XYZ file of C-alpha atoms in Angstrom:
527
model
C 131.941 113.011 109.739
C 133.151 110.214 112.010
C 130.785 107.521 113.318
C 131.608 106.870 116.966
C 129.063 104.320 118.143
C 126.215 102.188 116.810
C 123.521 101.438 119.391
C 121.087 98.830 118.075
C 118.322 98.905 120.666
C 116.115 96.554 118.651
C 116.945 96.158 114.960
C 116.867 92.941 112.943
C 118.674 90.210 114.872
C 120.349 92.685 117.252
C 118.951 93.758 120.578
C 120.638 96.106 123.044
C 123.929 95.825 121.141
C 126.513 98.625 121.154
C 129.413 98.744 118.673
C 132.148 101.382 118.940
C 134.057 102.566 115.883
C 137.271 104.559 115.508
C 138.867 106.924 113.027
C 140.857 105.274 110.242
C 140.132 101.705 109.168
C 137.518 99.607 111.028
C 137.126 95.908 110.259
C 133.746 94.380 111.125
C 134.408 90.670 110.858
C 131.838 87.909 111.068
C 130.840 84.701 109.410
C 127.844 84.507 107.101
C 124.526 85.321 108.805
C 126.327 87.061 111.675
C 124.678 90.419 110.948
C 127.222 92.385 108.870
C 124.671 93.440 106.262
C 122.264 94.320 109.068
C 124.823 96.718 110.550
C 125.437 98.186 107.106
C 121.688 98.757 106.631
C 121.389 100.138 110.178
C 123.859 102.947 109.447
C 121.951 103.952 106.298
C 118.622 103.658 108.106
C 119.841 105.909 110.903
C 121.125 108.560 108.488
C 118.189 108.575 106.062
C 115.381 106.644 107.791
C 113.569 103.502 106.661
C 110.626 104.275 104.414
C 107.849 101.703 104.587
C 106.587 100.845 101.128
C 102.990 100.058 100.160
C 101.363 97.048 98.585
C 103.535 94.200 97.372
C 106.708 96.274 97.708
C 106.183 96.286 101.487
C 106.986 92.567 101.608
C 110.639 93.038 100.624
C 111.506 96.624 101.560
C 114.289 97.428 104.043
C 111.756 98.379 106.715
C 110.252 94.878 106.642
C 113.566 93.066 106.083
C 115.127 94.488 109.238
C 112.066 94.449 111.476
C 113.212 93.164 114.918
C 113.059 89.408 115.337
C 111.793 89.779 118.895
C 109.138 92.302 119.899
C 108.591 93.979 116.467
C 106.649 96.827 118.105
C 109.976 98.079 119.518
C 111.996 99.205 116.489
C 114.667 101.694 117.576
C 118.340 102.576 117.439
C 120.874 105.352 118.097
C 123.958 106.650 116.309
C 126.702 108.777 117.878
C 128.953 110.719 115.497
C 131.305 113.675 115.236
C 130.803 116.474 112.744
C 132.294 119.971 112.504
C 134.208 119.573 115.741
C 131.078 118.662 117.751
C 129.588 115.420 119.053
C 126.034 114.440 118.128
C 123.549 111.702 119.047
C 120.868 110.648 116.566
C 117.954 108.502 117.794
C 115.229 106.928 115.683
C 111.972 105.116 116.302
C 111.593 103.570 112.855
C 107.866 102.957 113.287
C 107.167 106.703 113.364
C 109.291 107.848 110.429
C 110.651 111.396 110.651
C 108.417 112.041 113.651
C 110.371 109.415 115.574
C 113.815 110.986 114.922
C 115.665 112.993 117.569
C 118.993 114.794 117.048
C 120.973 116.196 119.986
C 124.320 118.008 120.035
C 126.085 116.384 122.979
C 128.782 119.074 122.993
C 126.439 121.904 123.993
C 123.123 120.139 124.684
C 121.273 121.796 121.783
C 118.213 119.921 120.494
C 118.127 119.924 116.685
C 115.326 119.012 114.274
C 115.624 116.222 111.720
C 112.296 117.223 110.208
C 113.496 120.796 109.603
C 116.659 119.639 107.797
C 119.331 119.919 110.513
C 120.559 116.364 109.892
C 120.623 116.936 106.130
C 122.778 119.987 106.722
C 125.245 117.981 108.844
C 125.447 115.382 106.038
C 126.359 118.068 103.522
C 123.021 117.856 101.721
C 123.682 114.509 100.003
C 120.711 112.384 99.022
C 120.199 108.741 99.866
C 120.681 107.836 96.177
C 124.093 109.531 96.119
C 125.014 107.898 99.426
C 124.164 104.417 98.072
C 126.182 104.993 94.900
C 129.285 106.586 96.385
C 130.357 106.184 100.017
C 128.211 103.131 100.795
C 129.084 100.059 98.733
C 126.922 97.039 99.447
C 127.773 93.408 98.912
C 128.290 92.661 95.182
C 127.418 96.296 94.339
C 130.722 97.879 93.414
C 129.257 99.029 90.115
C 127.235 102.196 90.243
C 123.468 102.088 89.841
C 121.273 103.895 87.334
C 120.467 106.588 89.890
C 124.106 107.714 89.982
C 124.343 107.543 86.201
C 121.392 109.895 85.897
C 122.839 112.346 88.389
C 126.253 112.230 86.701
C 125.098 112.663 83.137
C 124.935 116.421 83.473
C 128.585 116.390 84.567
C 129.856 113.950 81.930
C 127.480 114.355 78.977
C 129.889 116.462 76.866
C 133.158 115.102 78.181
C 135.500 115.073 75.172
C 139.223 115.115 74.609
C 139.150 118.881 74.928
C 137.798 118.488 78.451
C 135.925 121.777 78.249
C 133.349 120.557 80.728
C 130.419 121.864 78.724
C 127.255 120.024 79.658
C 124.583 118.527 77.430
C 121.525 117.446 79.380
C 119.329 116.426 76.443
C 120.226 112.746 76.501
C 119.877 112.441 80.261
C 116.529 114.190 80.258
C 115.388 112.071 77.311
C 116.128 108.915 79.300
C 114.122 110.282 82.222
C 111.252 111.204 79.902
C 111.144 107.702 78.408
C 111.214 106.144 81.842
C 108.424 108.450 82.945
C 106.305 107.355 79.960
C 106.772 103.716 80.975
C 105.504 104.412 84.472
C 102.643 106.506 83.140
C 101.660 103.574 80.914
C 101.732 101.264 83.931
C 99.604 103.701 85.891
C 97.100 103.858 83.012
C 96.829 100.062 83.034
C 96.275 100.126 86.794
C 93.563 102.770 86.373
C 91.817 100.611 83.759
C 91.981 97.627 86.086
C 90.528 99.714 88.887
C 87.723 100.974 86.648
C 86.900 97.392 85.641
C 86.821 96.346 89.297
C 84.595 99.293 90.181
C 82.238 98.423 87.304
C 82.032 94.823 88.498
C 81.248 95.859 92.071
C 78.640 98.387 90.927
C 76.931 95.681 88.826
C 76.802 93.354 91.846
C 75.401 96.190 93.975
C 72.653 96.948 91.428
C 71.755 93.250 91.165
C 71.559 92.875 94.958
C 69.454 96.029 95.254
C 66.926 94.605 92.734
C 66.817 91.291 94.586
C 66.375 93.087 97.922
C 63.541 95.196 96.514
C 61.765 92.085 95.205
C 62.133 90.339 98.558
C 60.784 93.406 100.367
C 57.756 93.415 98.040
C 57.130 89.722 98.783
C 57.515 90.402 102.508
C 54.950 93.217 102.282
C 52.479 90.896 100.512
C 52.954 88.172 103.125
C 52.420 90.706 105.915
C 49.201 91.881 104.239
C 48.095 88.260 103.870
C 48.794 87.584 107.525
C 46.875 90.712 108.553
C 43.888 89.683 106.356
C 43.931 86.225 107.958
C 43.805 87.766 111.408
C 40.836 89.960 110.366
C 38.980 86.915 108.971
C 39.637 84.992 112.188
C 38.193 87.843 114.254
C 35.087 87.962 112.047
C 34.545 84.180 112.364
C 34.906 84.427 116.133
C 32.295 87.214 116.207
C 29.862 85.188 114.087
C 30.356 82.160 116.313
C 29.487 84.162 119.410
C 26.413 85.674 117.790
C 25.176 82.231 116.669
C 25.734 80.837 120.139
C 23.717 83.655 121.700
C 20.819 83.086 119.292
C 20.448 79.395 120.229
C 20.658 79.690 124.012
C 17.407 78.730 125.895
C 15.321 81.696 127.021
C 16.568 83.857 124.296
C 15.085 84.946 120.997
C 13.985 81.351 119.967
C 11.784 80.522 123.083
C 8.278 81.521 124.278
C 7.508 84.871 125.905
C 5.861 83.680 129.115
C 4.804 87.138 130.222
C 2.652 87.575 127.129
C 1.248 84.002 127.437
C 0.269 84.495 131.076
C -1.315 87.890 130.320
C -3.380 86.371 127.513
C -4.495 83.450 129.692
C -5.564 85.765 132.513
C -7.611 87.873 130.128
C -9.236 84.705 128.786
C -9.887 83.404 132.309
C -11.638 86.615 133.330
C -13.838 86.576 130.224
C -14.761 82.866 130.729
C -15.469 83.392 134.456
C -17.714 86.359 133.705
C -19.741 84.431 131.167
C -20.188 81.483 133.557
C -21.069 83.864 136.421
C -23.967 85.369 134.531
C -25.229 82.109 132.981
C -24.537 79.317 135.544
C -24.184 81.163 138.806
C -21.285 82.080 140.954
C -20.639 78.566 142.335
C -20.328 76.982 138.918
C -18.185 79.917 137.770
C -15.731 79.473 140.675
C -15.447 75.720 140.169
C -14.851 76.199 136.449
C -12.225 78.915 137.125
C -10.291 76.597 139.454
C -10.318 73.787 136.900
C -9.164 76.183 134.149
C -6.268 77.497 136.292
C -5.119 73.943 137.102
C -5.199 73.004 133.405
C -3.309 76.161 132.431
C -0.597 75.482 135.052
C -0.064 71.917 133.806
C 0.085 73.191 130.194
C 2.742 75.764 131.027
C 4.834 73.208 132.976
C 4.757 70.745 130.091
C 5.530 73.387 127.501
C 8.518 74.718 129.482
C 10.023 71.226 129.829
C 9.634 70.526 126.128
C 11.251 73.812 125.172
C 14.276 73.163 127.373
C 14.830 69.754 125.768
C 14.492 71.221 122.293
C 16.987 74.014 123.185
C 19.606 71.503 124.365
C 19.273 69.468 121.184
C 19.618 72.615 119.063
C 22.677 73.751 121.018
C 24.324 70.333 120.585
C 23.560 70.397 116.885
C 25.042 73.842 116.326
C 28.079 73.078 118.493
C 28.883 69.943 116.451
C 27.971 71.127 112.968
C 27.466 74.859 112.622
C 30.399 76.328 114.646
C 33.653 77.262 112.667
C 36.519 74.768 113.013
C 39.617 76.981 113.609
C 41.974 74.107 114.168
C 41.448 72.516 110.755
C 42.203 75.505 108.449
C 43.144 78.886 109.885
C 45.982 77.957 112.251
C 48.094 75.943 109.746
C 47.612 78.707 107.189
C 48.816 81.314 109.722
C 51.837 79.135 110.621
C 52.870 78.849 106.949
C 52.533 82.613 106.534
C 54.688 83.249 109.638
C 57.443 80.897 108.420
C 57.466 82.635 105.057
C 57.811 86.070 106.702
C 60.728 84.895 108.843
C 62.481 83.371 105.819
C 62.017 86.526 103.750
C 63.284 88.707 106.618
C 66.450 86.577 106.942
C 67.079 86.736 103.184
C 66.672 90.531 103.161
C 69.118 90.856 106.080
C 71.679 88.704 104.247
C 71.319 90.775 101.058
C 71.703 94.025 102.994
C 74.871 92.748 104.704
C 76.369 91.784 101.346
C 75.344 95.182 99.957
C 77.049 96.977 102.845
C 80.278 95.001 102.311
C 80.298 95.733 98.569
C 79.612 99.438 99.120
C 82.482 99.617 101.628
C 84.777 97.800 99.174
C 83.775 100.220 96.425
C 84.364 103.205 98.708
C 87.866 101.979 99.622
C 88.651 101.390 95.961
C 87.482 104.876 95.005
C 89.429 106.459 97.874
C 92.681 105.066 96.448
C 93.682 108.201 94.636
C 96.254 108.646 91.939
C 98.669 110.200 94.415
C 98.721 106.987 96.508
C 99.738 104.701 93.653
C 103.337 103.401 93.583
C 103.607 104.384 89.918
C 102.974 107.986 90.908
C 105.844 107.829 93.403
C 108.167 106.623 90.650
C 106.968 109.384 88.323
C 107.605 111.987 91.014
C 111.074 110.507 91.601
C 111.889 110.775 87.901
C 110.613 114.343 87.792
C 112.710 115.150 90.845
C 115.751 113.526 89.204
C 115.248 115.702 86.126
C 114.958 118.799 88.292
C 118.057 117.762 90.245
C 120.058 117.204 87.068
C 119.111 120.626 85.754
C 119.787 122.424 89.023
C 123.120 120.696 89.691
C 124.338 121.326 86.161
C 124.145 125.099 86.566
C 126.851 125.235 89.249
C 128.963 122.306 88.085
C 129.077 122.640 84.310
C 132.330 124.643 84.024
C 134.923 122.412 85.669
C 133.622 119.260 87.262
C 134.027 116.998 84.225
C 137.780 117.512 84.041
C 138.103 117.398 87.847
C 136.257 114.085 88.001
C 138.436 112.586 85.262
C 141.625 113.661 87.017
C 140.407 112.472 90.422
C 139.476 108.994 89.155
C 142.838 108.699 87.388
C 144.758 109.730 90.529
C 142.870 107.267 92.753
C 143.042 104.345 90.352
C 146.681 104.853 89.416
C 147.688 104.974 93.090
C 145.669 101.869 93.907
C 147.384 99.958 91.089
C 150.878 101.085 92.082
C 151.332 103.188 88.952
C 150.580 100.379 86.490
C 147.869 102.490 84.882
C 148.452 106.167 84.111
C 145.097 107.478 83.023
C 141.362 106.694 83.118
C 139.019 108.015 80.429
C 135.210 108.240 80.897
C 132.627 109.339 78.354
C 129.073 110.581 78.838
C 127.714 107.012 78.978
C 130.200 106.143 81.741
C 132.129 104.018 79.268
C 135.571 103.628 80.834
C 138.924 103.107 79.138
C 142.289 102.492 80.825
C 145.687 103.618 79.638
C 149.142 102.283 80.523
C 152.453 103.649 79.266
C 152.273 101.390 76.219
C 148.659 100.680 75.382
C 144.942 101.425 75.693
C 142.813 98.840 77.567
C 139.000 98.926 77.293
C 137.525 98.160 80.699
C 135.712 95.019 79.533
C 139.109 93.490 78.611
C 140.592 94.035 82.098
C 140.586 91.452 84.905
C 137.708 91.307 87.366
C 139.922 92.693 90.119
C 140.887 95.663 87.947
C 137.240 96.304 87.059
C 136.307 96.287 90.737
C 139.119 98.777 91.457
C 137.971 101.096 88.682
C 134.404 101.201 89.958
C 135.646 101.733 93.511
C 137.739 104.662 92.285
C 134.735 105.996 90.364
C 132.546 105.838 93.459
C 135.151 107.520 95.637
C 135.780 110.262 93.073
C 132.077 110.963 92.628
C 131.639 110.865 96.397
C 134.328 113.524 96.737
C 132.307 115.723 94.355
C 128.923 115.247 95.963
C 130.235 115.133 99.546
C 132.570 118.082 99.251
C 130.889 119.961 102.099
C 131.182 117.093 104.582
C 133.425 114.053 104.187
C 131.429 110.892 104.839
C 132.714 107.551 106.191
C 133.367 105.003 103.444
C 131.466 101.725 103.917
C 132.720 98.663 102.021
C 130.808 95.387 102.252
C 132.838 92.408 100.910
C 134.444 94.645 98.276
C 137.846 92.922 98.192
C 136.706 89.417 97.284
C 138.232 89.649 93.771
C 141.415 91.500 94.831
C 144.769 89.746 94.978
C 146.976 90.449 97.987
C 149.138 93.126 96.335
C 146.110 94.948 94.883
C 144.408 94.826 98.297
C 147.521 96.178 100.025
C 147.769 99.156 97.663
C 144.068 99.911 97.968
C 143.975 99.666 101.779
C 147.086 101.808 102.024
C 145.474 104.507 99.882
C 142.253 104.376 101.923
C 144.174 104.725 105.204
C 146.013 107.809 103.933
C 143.115 109.533 102.157
C 139.995 108.727 104.177
C 139.174 109.831 107.701
C 137.094 106.717 108.384
C 136.635 103.448 106.490
C 134.302 100.669 107.678
C 134.983 97.308 106.034
C 132.481 94.431 106.413
C 134.067 91.045 105.698
C 133.599 87.337 106.339
C 137.279 86.388 105.927
C 140.539 87.431 107.537
C 142.434 88.453 104.384
C 141.974 92.158 105.066
C 143.271 91.933 108.643
C 146.256 89.842 107.580
C 147.170 92.288 104.793
C 146.787 95.251 107.164
C 149.006 93.620 109.760
C 151.731 92.791 107.240
C 151.583 96.311 105.842
C 151.760 97.814 109.334
C 148.500 99.704 108.862
C 146.626 100.235 112.162
C 142.949 99.256 112.321
C 140.094 98.747 114.775
C 138.574 95.261 114.891
C 134.940 94.344 115.668
C 134.140 90.634 115.822
C 130.498 89.582 115.307
C 129.295 86.252 116.625
C 126.766 84.332 114.491
């Protein structure tokens, strides 16, 4: 595989930047903070994607670290490369994960599927963990990580002087099992914390429900009290009207003039008849006239007196006997209304708090075991164990000896023949051998140690990437190399590797390459 062009549409500090690369050695030179590490991460992100972590891990993951500085909603890039004699273009929208990846064969126009594994096939089936520990060496990361150690244990576990290549997976699987127990313990602690939080929220919900029920009961009592007050007011109003009707003139408390007049007429007829028979008709008529005049004056006087008495009675009842609504009922109704409004507001506040707590509890309960970061680590460890077991079946016969020989060949060439052999045991403990003596790795110089680990990475990369040779990415790897050591190493890389991409902040590599007459392609990044 040869990377032809990096197209950073919007990635980290870069926007609409295109960088062309060539076969052989490529030097990407730039001062600190010029974006070398960003380019390094871009290549890995294009090949394997950028997985967005959850929780606290999302603050420092690669997805967040390289989010575009300008317009973060546009997070895309393209990579053009050659593989198997054909040209390909890989495009990614990092916000959409695998759904945002598009792979096109530019040689024949065929549209491939990243989701269905076409890109993985072009990469020779290597995983991101293998990539990070072999062909991609980050700044200050020459030494291999634990992930590579786990994947190599099945190849190196029984490496002895006999070099029979027989594999013993027990120790590797035991390490994975212990690590899995640690993560399971962490997950158990997290579950206990979640249960405690759920218990706390449920207690608050129960307490608020009791308070709400009590407030509703008080509100119901106040509403009944208000309704009773309204009924009492209506009854008082009815009594007041009835009392007013009873004391009006001409009503039930006054004389019945029709009966009085009828009685007087009957009496007048009787008196007139008596006088007619005893005193004669003249005397009877004169007496009748006098009686009628007297009766008329009596009725006029009586009517006037009754009217005056009725007015006095009406004034008396209006001032003393009528209910005074303004002095008692209205203030009481106002207090009741204020209490109802206050209780209603309190109930609404409690219900809002209840709704928020119930939603919080629901979200907490919806966080299943499968969504916890500990579960992801446990799955990764299980997958590593499965990978170790599956890889060991096909590799157990010869790979241990092949790896030992390959590391020795690479390292001896890089050191100009100073060292003749490299020995590695199942714990990746490395020993060096010259013509005269044995040198444990910890006693070697820092430059020698860096060379050994570089040789180890390259040798392991040759094993894992046997189906498709990958470009070798080196980020500030030669900082501890002297000039002669660097010359030998760069010369070996030029001869053995189809493409090498070196990220550096100094010009030592270019100067050594020029003096050695080794051709290279230069890319200069501006800060």
